[in-house]
Short mmCIF file of C-alpha atoms in Angstrom, two decimals:
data_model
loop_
_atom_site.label_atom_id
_atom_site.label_comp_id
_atom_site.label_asym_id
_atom_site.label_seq_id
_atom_site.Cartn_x
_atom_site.Cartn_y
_atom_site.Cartn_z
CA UNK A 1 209.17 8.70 -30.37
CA UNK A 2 206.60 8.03 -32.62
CA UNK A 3 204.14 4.86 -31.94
CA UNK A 4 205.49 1.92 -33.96
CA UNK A 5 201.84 1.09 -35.03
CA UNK A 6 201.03 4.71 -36.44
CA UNK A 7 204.51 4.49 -38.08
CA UNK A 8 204.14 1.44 -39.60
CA UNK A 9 200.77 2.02 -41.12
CA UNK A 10 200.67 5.70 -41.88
CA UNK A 11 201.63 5.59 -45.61
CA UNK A 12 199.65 2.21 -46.54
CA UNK A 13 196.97 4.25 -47.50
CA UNK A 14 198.73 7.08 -49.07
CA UNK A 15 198.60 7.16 -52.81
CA UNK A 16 198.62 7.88 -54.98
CA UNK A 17 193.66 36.36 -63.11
CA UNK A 18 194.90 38.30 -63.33
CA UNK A 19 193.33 45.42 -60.19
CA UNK A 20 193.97 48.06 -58.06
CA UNK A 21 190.70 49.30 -59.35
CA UNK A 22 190.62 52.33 -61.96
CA UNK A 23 193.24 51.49 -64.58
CA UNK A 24 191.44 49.09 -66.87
CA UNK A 25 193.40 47.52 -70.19
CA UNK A 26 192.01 49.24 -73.03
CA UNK A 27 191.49 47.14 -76.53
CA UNK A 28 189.10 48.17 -79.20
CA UNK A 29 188.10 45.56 -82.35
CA UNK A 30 189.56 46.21 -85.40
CA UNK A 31 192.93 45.35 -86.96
CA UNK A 32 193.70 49.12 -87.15
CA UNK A 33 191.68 50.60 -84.33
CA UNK A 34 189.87 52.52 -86.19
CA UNK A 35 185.73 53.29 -85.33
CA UNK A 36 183.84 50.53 -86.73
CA UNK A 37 180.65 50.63 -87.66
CA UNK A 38 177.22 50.82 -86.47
CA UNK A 39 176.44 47.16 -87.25
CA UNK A 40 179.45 45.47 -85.85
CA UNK A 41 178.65 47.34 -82.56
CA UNK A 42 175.26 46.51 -82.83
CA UNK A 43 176.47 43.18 -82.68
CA UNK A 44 178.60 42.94 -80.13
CA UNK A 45 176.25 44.84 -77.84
CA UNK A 46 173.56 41.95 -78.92
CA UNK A 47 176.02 39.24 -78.00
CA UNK A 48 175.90 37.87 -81.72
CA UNK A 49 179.31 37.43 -82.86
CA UNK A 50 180.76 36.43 -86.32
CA UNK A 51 183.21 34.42 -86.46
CA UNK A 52 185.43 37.12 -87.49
CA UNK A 53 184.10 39.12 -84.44
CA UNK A 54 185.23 35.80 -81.97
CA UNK A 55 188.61 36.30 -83.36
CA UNK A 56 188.99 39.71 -82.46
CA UNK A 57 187.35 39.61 -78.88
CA UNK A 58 190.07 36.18 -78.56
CA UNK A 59 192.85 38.90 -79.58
CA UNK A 60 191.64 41.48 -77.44
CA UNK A 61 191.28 39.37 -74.49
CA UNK A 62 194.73 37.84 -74.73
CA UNK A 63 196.43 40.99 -74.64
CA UNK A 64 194.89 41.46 -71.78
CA UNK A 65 196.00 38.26 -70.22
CA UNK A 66 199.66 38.93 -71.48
CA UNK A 67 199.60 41.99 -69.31
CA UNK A 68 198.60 39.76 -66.34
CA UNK A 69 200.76 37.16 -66.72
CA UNK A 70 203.91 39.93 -67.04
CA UNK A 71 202.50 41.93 -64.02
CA UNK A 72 202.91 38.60 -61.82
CA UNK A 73 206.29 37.88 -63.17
CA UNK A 74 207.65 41.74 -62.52
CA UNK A 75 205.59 42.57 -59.24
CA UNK A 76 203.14 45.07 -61.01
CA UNK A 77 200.26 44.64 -58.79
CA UNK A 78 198.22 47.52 -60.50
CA UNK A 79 198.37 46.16 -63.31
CA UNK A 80 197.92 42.51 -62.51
CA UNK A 81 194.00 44.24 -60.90
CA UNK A 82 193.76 47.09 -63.77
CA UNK A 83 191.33 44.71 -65.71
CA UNK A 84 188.89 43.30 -62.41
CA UNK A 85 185.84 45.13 -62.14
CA UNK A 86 185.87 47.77 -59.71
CA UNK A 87 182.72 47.55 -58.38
CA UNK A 88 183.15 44.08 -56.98
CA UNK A 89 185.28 44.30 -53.72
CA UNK A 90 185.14 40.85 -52.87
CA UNK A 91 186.84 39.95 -56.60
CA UNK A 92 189.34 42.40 -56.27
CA UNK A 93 190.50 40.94 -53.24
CA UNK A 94 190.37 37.66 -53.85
CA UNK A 95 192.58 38.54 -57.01
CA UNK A 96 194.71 40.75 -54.66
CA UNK A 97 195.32 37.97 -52.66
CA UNK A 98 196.18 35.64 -55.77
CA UNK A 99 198.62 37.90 -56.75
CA UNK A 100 200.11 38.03 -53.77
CA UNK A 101 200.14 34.29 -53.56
CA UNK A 102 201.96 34.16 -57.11
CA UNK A 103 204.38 36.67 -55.97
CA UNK A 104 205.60 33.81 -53.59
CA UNK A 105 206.95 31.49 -56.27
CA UNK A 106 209.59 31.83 -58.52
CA UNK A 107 208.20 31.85 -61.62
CA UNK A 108 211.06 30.74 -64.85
CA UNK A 109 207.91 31.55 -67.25
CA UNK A 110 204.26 32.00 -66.77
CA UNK A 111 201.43 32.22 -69.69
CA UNK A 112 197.80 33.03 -69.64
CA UNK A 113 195.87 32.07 -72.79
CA UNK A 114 192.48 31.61 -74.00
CA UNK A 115 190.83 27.92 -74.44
CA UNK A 116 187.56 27.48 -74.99
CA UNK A 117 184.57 29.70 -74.35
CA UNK A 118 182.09 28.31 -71.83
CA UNK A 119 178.47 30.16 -72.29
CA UNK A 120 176.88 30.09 -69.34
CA UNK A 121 173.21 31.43 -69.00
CA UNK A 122 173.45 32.56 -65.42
CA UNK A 123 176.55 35.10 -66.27
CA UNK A 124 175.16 36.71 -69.14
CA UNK A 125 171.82 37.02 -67.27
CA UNK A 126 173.86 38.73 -64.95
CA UNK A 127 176.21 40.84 -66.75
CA UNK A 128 174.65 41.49 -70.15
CA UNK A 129 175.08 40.25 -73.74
CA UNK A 130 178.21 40.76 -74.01
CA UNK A 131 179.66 38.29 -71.23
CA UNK A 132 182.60 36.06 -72.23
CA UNK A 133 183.16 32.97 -70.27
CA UNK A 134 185.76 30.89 -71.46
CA UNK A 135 188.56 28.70 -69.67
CA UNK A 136 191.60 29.91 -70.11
CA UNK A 137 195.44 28.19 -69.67
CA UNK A 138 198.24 28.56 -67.45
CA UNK A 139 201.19 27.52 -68.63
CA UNK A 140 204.04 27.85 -66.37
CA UNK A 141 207.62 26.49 -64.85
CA UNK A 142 208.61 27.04 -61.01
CA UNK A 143 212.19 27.84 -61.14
CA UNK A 144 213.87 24.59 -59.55
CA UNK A 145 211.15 22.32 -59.19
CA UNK A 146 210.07 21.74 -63.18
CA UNK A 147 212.03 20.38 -65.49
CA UNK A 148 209.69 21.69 -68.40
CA UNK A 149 206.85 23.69 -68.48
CA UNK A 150 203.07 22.46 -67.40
CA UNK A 151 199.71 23.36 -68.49
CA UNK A 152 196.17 24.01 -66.24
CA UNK A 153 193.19 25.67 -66.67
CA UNK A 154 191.28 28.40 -64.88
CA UNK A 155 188.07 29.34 -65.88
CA UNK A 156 186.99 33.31 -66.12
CA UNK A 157 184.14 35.81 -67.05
CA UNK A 158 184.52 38.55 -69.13
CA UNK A 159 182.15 41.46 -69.65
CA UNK A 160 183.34 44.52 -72.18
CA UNK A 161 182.35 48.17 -71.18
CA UNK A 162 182.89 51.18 -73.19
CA UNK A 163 185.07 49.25 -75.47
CA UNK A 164 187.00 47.79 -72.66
CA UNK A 165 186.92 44.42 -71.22
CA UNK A 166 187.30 43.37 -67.24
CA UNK A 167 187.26 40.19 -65.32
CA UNK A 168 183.68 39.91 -63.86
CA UNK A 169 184.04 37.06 -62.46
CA UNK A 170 187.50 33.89 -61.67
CA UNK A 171 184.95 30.85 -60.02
CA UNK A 172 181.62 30.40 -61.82
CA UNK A 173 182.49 27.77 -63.99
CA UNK A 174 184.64 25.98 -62.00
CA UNK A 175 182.48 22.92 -62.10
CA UNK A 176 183.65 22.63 -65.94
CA UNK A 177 187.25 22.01 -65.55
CA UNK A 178 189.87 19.79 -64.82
CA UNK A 179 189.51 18.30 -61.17
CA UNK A 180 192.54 18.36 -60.05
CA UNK A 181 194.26 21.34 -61.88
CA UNK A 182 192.30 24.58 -61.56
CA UNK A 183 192.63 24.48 -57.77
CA UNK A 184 196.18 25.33 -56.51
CA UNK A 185 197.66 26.27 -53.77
CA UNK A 186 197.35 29.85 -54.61
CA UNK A 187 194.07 30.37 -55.29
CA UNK A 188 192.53 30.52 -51.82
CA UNK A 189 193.83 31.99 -48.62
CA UNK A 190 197.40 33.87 -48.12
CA UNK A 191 200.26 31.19 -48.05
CA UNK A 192 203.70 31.76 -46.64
CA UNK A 193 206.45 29.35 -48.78
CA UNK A 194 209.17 27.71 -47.23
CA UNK A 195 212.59 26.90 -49.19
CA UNK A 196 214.69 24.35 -47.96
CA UNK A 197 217.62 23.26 -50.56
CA UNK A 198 215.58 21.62 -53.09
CA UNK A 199 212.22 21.31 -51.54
CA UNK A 200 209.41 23.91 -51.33
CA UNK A 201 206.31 23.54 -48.86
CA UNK A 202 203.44 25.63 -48.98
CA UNK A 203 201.53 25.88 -45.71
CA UNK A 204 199.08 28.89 -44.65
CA UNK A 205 200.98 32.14 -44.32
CA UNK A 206 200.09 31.79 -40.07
CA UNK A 207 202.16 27.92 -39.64
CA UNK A 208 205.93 29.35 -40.84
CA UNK A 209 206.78 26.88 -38.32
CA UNK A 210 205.09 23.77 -39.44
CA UNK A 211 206.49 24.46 -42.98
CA UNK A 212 209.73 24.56 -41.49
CA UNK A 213 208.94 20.87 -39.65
CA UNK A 214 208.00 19.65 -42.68
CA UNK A 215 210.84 20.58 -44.77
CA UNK A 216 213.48 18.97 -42.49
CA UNK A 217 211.08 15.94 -42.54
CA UNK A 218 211.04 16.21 -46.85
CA UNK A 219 214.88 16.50 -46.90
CA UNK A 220 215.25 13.13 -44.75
CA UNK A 221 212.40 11.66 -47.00
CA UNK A 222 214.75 12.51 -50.27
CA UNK A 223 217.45 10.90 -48.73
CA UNK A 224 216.00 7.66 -47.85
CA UNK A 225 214.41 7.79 -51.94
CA UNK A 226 217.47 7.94 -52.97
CA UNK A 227 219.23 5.22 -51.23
CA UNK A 228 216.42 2.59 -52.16
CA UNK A 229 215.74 4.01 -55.76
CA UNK A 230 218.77 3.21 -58.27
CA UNK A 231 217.61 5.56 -61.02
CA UNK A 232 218.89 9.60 -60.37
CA UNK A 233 216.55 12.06 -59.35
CA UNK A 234 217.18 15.39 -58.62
CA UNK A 235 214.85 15.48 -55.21
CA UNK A 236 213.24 19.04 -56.32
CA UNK A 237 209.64 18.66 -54.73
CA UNK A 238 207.04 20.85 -53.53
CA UNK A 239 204.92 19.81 -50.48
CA UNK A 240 201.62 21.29 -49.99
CA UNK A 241 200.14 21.28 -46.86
CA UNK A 242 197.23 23.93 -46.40
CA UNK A 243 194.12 23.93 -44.63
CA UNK A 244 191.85 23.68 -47.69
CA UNK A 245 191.10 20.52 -48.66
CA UNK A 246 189.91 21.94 -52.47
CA UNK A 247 193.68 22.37 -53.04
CA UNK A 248 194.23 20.19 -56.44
CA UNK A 249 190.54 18.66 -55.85
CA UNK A 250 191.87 15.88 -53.84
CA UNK A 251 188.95 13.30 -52.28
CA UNK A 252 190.85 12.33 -48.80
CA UNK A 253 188.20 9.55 -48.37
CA UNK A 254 187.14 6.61 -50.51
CA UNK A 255 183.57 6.54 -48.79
CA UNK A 256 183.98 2.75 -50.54
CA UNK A 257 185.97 -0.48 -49.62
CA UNK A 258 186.34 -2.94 -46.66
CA UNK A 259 189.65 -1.86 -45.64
CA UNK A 260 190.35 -0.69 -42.10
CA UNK A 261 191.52 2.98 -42.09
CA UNK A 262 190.81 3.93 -45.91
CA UNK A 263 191.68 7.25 -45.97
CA UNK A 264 194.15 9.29 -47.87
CA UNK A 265 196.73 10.87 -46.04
CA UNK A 266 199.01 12.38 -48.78
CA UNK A 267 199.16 11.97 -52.67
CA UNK A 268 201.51 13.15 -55.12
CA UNK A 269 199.33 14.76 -58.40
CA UNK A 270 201.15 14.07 -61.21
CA UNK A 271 201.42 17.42 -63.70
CA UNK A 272 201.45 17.17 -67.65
CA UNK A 273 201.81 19.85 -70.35
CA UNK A 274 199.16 19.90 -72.04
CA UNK A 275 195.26 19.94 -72.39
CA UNK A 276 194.12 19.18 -68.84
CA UNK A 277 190.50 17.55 -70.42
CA UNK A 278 192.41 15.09 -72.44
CA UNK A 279 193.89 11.55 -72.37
CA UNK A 280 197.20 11.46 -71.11
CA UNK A 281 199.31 10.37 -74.09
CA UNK A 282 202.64 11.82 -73.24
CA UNK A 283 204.98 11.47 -70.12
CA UNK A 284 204.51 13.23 -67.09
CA UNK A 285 206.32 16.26 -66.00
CA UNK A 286 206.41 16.03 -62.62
CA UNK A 287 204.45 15.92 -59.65
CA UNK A 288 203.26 18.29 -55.91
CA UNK A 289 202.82 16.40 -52.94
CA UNK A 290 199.46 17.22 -51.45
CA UNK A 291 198.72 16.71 -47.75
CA UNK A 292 195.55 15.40 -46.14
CA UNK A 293 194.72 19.05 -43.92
CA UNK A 294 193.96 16.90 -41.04
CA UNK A 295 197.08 14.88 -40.69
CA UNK A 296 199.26 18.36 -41.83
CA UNK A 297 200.40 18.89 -38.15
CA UNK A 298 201.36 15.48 -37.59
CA UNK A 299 203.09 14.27 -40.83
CA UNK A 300 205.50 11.10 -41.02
CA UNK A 301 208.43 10.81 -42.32
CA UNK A 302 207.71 7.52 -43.81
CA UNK A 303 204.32 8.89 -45.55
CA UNK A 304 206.68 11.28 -47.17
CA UNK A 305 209.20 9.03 -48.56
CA UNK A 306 206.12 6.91 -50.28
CA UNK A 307 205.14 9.50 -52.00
CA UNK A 308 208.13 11.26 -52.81
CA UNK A 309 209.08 7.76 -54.58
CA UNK A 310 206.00 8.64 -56.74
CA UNK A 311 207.76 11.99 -57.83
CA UNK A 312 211.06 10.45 -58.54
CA UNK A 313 209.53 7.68 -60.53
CA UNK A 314 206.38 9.28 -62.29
CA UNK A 315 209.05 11.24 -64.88
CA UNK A 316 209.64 8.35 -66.29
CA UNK A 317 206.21 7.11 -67.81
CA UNK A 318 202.56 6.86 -66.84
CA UNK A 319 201.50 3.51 -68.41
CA UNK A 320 203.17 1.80 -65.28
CA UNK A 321 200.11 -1.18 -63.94
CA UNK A 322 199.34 0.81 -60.17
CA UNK A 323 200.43 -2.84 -58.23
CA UNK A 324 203.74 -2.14 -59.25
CA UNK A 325 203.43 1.90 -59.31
CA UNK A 326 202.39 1.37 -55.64
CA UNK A 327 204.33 -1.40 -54.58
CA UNK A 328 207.75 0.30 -55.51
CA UNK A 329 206.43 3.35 -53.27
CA UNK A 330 205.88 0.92 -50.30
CA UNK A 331 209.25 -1.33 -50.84
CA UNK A 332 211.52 2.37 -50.53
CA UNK A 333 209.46 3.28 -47.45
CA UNK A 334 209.46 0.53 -45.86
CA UNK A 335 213.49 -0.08 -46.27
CA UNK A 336 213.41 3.70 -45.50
CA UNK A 337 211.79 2.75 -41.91
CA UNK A 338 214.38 -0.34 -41.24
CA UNK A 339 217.52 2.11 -42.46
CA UNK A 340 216.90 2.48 -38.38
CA UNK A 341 217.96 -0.05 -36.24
CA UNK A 342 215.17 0.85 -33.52
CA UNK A 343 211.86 0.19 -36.16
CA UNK A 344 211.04 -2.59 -38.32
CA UNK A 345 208.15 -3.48 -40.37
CA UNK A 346 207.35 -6.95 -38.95
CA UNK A 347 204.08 -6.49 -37.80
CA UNK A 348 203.58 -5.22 -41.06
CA UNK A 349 205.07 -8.10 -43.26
CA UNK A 350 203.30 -10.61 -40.81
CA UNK A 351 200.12 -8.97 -41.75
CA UNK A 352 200.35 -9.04 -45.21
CA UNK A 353 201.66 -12.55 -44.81
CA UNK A 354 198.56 -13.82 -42.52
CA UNK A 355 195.99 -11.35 -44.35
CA UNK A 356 196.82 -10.30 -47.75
CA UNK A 357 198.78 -13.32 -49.61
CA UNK A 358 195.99 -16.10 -49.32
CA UNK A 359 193.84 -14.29 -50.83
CA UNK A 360 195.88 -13.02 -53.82
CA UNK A 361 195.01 -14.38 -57.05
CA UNK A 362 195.59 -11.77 -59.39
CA UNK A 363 198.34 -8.83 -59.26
CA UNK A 364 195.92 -5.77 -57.82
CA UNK A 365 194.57 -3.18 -60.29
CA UNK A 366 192.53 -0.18 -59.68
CA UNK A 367 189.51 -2.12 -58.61
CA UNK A 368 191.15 -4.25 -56.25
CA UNK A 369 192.73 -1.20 -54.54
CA UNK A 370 189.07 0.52 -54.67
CA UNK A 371 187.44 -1.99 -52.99
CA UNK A 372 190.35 -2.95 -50.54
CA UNK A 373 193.26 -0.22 -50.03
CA UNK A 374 194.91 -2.24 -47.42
CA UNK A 375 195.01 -5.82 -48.99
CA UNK A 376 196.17 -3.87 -52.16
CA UNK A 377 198.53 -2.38 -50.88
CA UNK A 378 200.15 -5.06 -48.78
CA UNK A 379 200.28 -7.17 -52.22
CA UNK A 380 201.58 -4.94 -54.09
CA UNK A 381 204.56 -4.05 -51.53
CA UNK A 382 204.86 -7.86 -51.47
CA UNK A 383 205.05 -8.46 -55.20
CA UNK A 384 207.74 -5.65 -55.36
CA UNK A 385 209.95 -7.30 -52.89
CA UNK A 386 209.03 -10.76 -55.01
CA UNK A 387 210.49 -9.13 -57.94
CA UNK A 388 213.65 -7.13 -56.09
CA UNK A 389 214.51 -11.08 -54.62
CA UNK A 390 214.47 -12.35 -57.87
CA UNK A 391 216.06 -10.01 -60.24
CA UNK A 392 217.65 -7.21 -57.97
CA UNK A 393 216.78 -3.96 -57.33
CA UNK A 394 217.97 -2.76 -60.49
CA UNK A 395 216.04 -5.20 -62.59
CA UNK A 396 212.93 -4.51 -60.77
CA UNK A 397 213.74 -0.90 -61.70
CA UNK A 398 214.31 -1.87 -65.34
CA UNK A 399 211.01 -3.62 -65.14
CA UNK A 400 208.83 -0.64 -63.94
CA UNK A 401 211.14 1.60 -66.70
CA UNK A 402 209.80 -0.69 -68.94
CA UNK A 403 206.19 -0.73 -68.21
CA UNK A 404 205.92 2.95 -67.71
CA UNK A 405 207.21 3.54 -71.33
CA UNK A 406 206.21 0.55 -73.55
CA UNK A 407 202.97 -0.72 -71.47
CA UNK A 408 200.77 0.05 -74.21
CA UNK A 409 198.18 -2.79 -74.57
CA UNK A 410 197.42 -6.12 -72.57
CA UNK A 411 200.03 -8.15 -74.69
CA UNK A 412 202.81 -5.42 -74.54
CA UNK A 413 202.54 -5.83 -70.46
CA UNK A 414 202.87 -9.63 -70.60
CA UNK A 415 205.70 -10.00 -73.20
CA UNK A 416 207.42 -7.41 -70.65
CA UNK A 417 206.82 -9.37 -67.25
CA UNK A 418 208.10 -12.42 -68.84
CA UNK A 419 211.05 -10.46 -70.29
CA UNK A 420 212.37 -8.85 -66.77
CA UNK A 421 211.07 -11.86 -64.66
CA UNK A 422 210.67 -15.08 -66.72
CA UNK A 423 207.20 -15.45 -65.90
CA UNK A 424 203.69 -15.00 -66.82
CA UNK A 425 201.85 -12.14 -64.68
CA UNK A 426 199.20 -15.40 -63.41
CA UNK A 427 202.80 -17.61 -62.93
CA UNK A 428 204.01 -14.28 -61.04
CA UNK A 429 200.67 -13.69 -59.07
CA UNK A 430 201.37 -17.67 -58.15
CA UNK A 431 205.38 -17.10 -57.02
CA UNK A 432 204.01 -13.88 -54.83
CA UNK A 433 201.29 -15.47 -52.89
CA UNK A 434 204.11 -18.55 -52.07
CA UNK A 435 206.75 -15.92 -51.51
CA UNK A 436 207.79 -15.81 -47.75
CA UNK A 437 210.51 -12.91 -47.89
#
């Protein structure tokens, strides 16, 4: 039996490319292939390009990365490694063991393309003038598990020899993309993936049998989502629980705040299509559940269904205020916990009670839950049950429905707190901190 305290407590602080060396794709400038001339090679060779030039190479270089992105989707290996350069063992393995990786998932459509090119001193010092680093997309779909495509970025070095151009290098600019995109679960060591009806964990390719664990714990978790969550969800989800902590650039400490035990055990990364750099302005596609690597072997239930809440509500919108984003994901797992007869969250409530309500004079935003994670939290759970008592479960789902979509300003969240609840968010923030449950 797990300890009542550790159960309890573990999700409070939850939250939140293309080989086998030899073959190499073969493009040459031009619109017609023909030889061009002296100057154009001159510049190229210089590193000078026209514009014109820039289009070409970006032409040249995505038929390249079409070939890629078709030898991952029919099991071409050799071809997935014709374009990485030969010499570099080390790079040919690591992309062997991408591939591999890929090879793992089931793919409904994958795309490499060019983004933006990157120049970066050190690489061309390296590899001549005629080095091309640039980040590229992937834009893909896991059978199952995404409703519509999403987008990331990778970022990758080019070099072109004897009219040919090969990956020189898949990590040196790294430090100029998206943080938590460009690092997935496939980009590092081997992976085994584990199916379970709708839910997909990825674990290193040596713990088949934690993956396993996990699974039956992730089908339990969907489950208890759906019996406290009124709106439908489909309860596809993918569960990542490697040893790298890099995986989707996840801190797993705050290093900040006064709250006791501050660090993140699991968060669900929410996954758009589009540019990864830019402002979120449309809805979410979906989220992965990421796992703290030092809590993988010992994983709660109830940390599970909080964030799984998180993918069955994120769909909906992402201009949702984070007290109520949170507090929804602590009212199912905390229901989830007293589904059993033998557990109850009383020590819990009595804390946040004792602890957490005197204090509360506002509903928490991002810096209250930066400086305090466990006060935030507690609130938040608290406000969530404040608004379930007063206008059902269904109206507090309308509410969040509502904020996620139409939350666009400071006056647009108001007008819709007083709509769902009759009250201000300070006459709210009031009726929480009196609430006794």
């Amino acid at each position: 039996m797990i300890n009542q305290r550790r159960r309890l407590f573990a999700g409070v602080a939850a939250v939140a490319l293309v080989a086998t060396a030899g073959f190499v794709v073969a493009t040459r400038s031009g619109d017609s292939g023909t030889p061009r001339g002296n100057t154009a090679a001159a510049a190229e060779a210089s590193g000078s390009l026209t514009d014109a030039q820039k289009v070409v190479r970006k032409r040249e270089v995505n038929v390249l990365l079409v070939q890629r992105s078709n030898a991952v989707l029919h099991g071409d290996m050799k071809s997935f490694l014709a374009a990485v350069d030969p010499a570099q063992s080390t790079l040919v393995a690591r992309q062997r063991t991408l591939f591999v990786n890929l090879r793992k998932f089931d793919f409904a459509s994958l795309r490499y393309s060019l983004a933006d090119e990157r120049k970066t001193a050190a690489l061309t010092e390296k590899y001549g003038p005629t080095t091309f680093s640039t980040r590229l997309m992937m834009r893909y779909q896991l059978t199952g598990l995404d409703a519509s495509p999403v987008q990331t970025d990778l970022g990758y070095a080019f070099v072109k020899r004897d009219g040919r151009w090969i990956i020189v290098a898949d990590n040196a600019i790294d430090g100029t993309l998206s943080r938590d995109g460009h690092r997935q679960p496939w980009d590092f060591k081997e992976i085994a993936v584990v199916r379970r009806g709708k839910v997909v964990v990825v674990v290193d390719k040596s713990e088949v049998a934690l993956g396993n664990k996990i699974a039956q714990s992730s089908e339990g978790a969907i489950a208890a989502v759906r019996r406290h969550w009124p709106r439908p969800w489909s309860g596809a989800v993918m569960v990542v629980a490697v040893p790298e902590a890099r995986v989707m650039a996840t801190v797993w400490s705050t290093g900040t705040g006064t709250g006791t035990g501050w660090t993140v055990a699991a968060k669900a990364v929410t996954l758009y299509d589009g540019e990864p750099l830019a402002t979120k302005t449309t809805p979410p596609v979906g989220s992965r559940i990421v796992v703290n690597p030092s809590v993988r072997k010992n994983l709660d239930q109830d940390l599970l269904v909080h964030e799984m809440t998180h993918v069955a509500t994120v769909p909906i919108g992402y201009l949702a205020p984070v007290w109520l984003v949170e507090g929804i994901a602590e009212y199912v797992r905390c229901h989830a916990i007293e589904d059993d007869p033998h557990w109850t969250v009383d020590p819990y409530r009595k804390a946040v009670r004792t602890k957490y309500l005197p204090s509360l004079k506002v509903l928490p935003g991002q810096k209250e839950f930066d400086v305090d994670g466990d006060k935030s939290y507690g609130q938040s759970w608290w406000a969530t049950e404040y608004v379930a008592s007063k206008v059902g479960v269904k109206g507090m789902a309308s509410l969040y429905t509502d904020l996620a979509v139409h939350g666009t300003s400071p006056a647009a969240y108001e007008s819709i707190i007083r709509k769902h609840t009759g009250e201000t968010s300070t006459q709210l923030a009031a009726a929480v901190r009196k609430f006794k449950g």
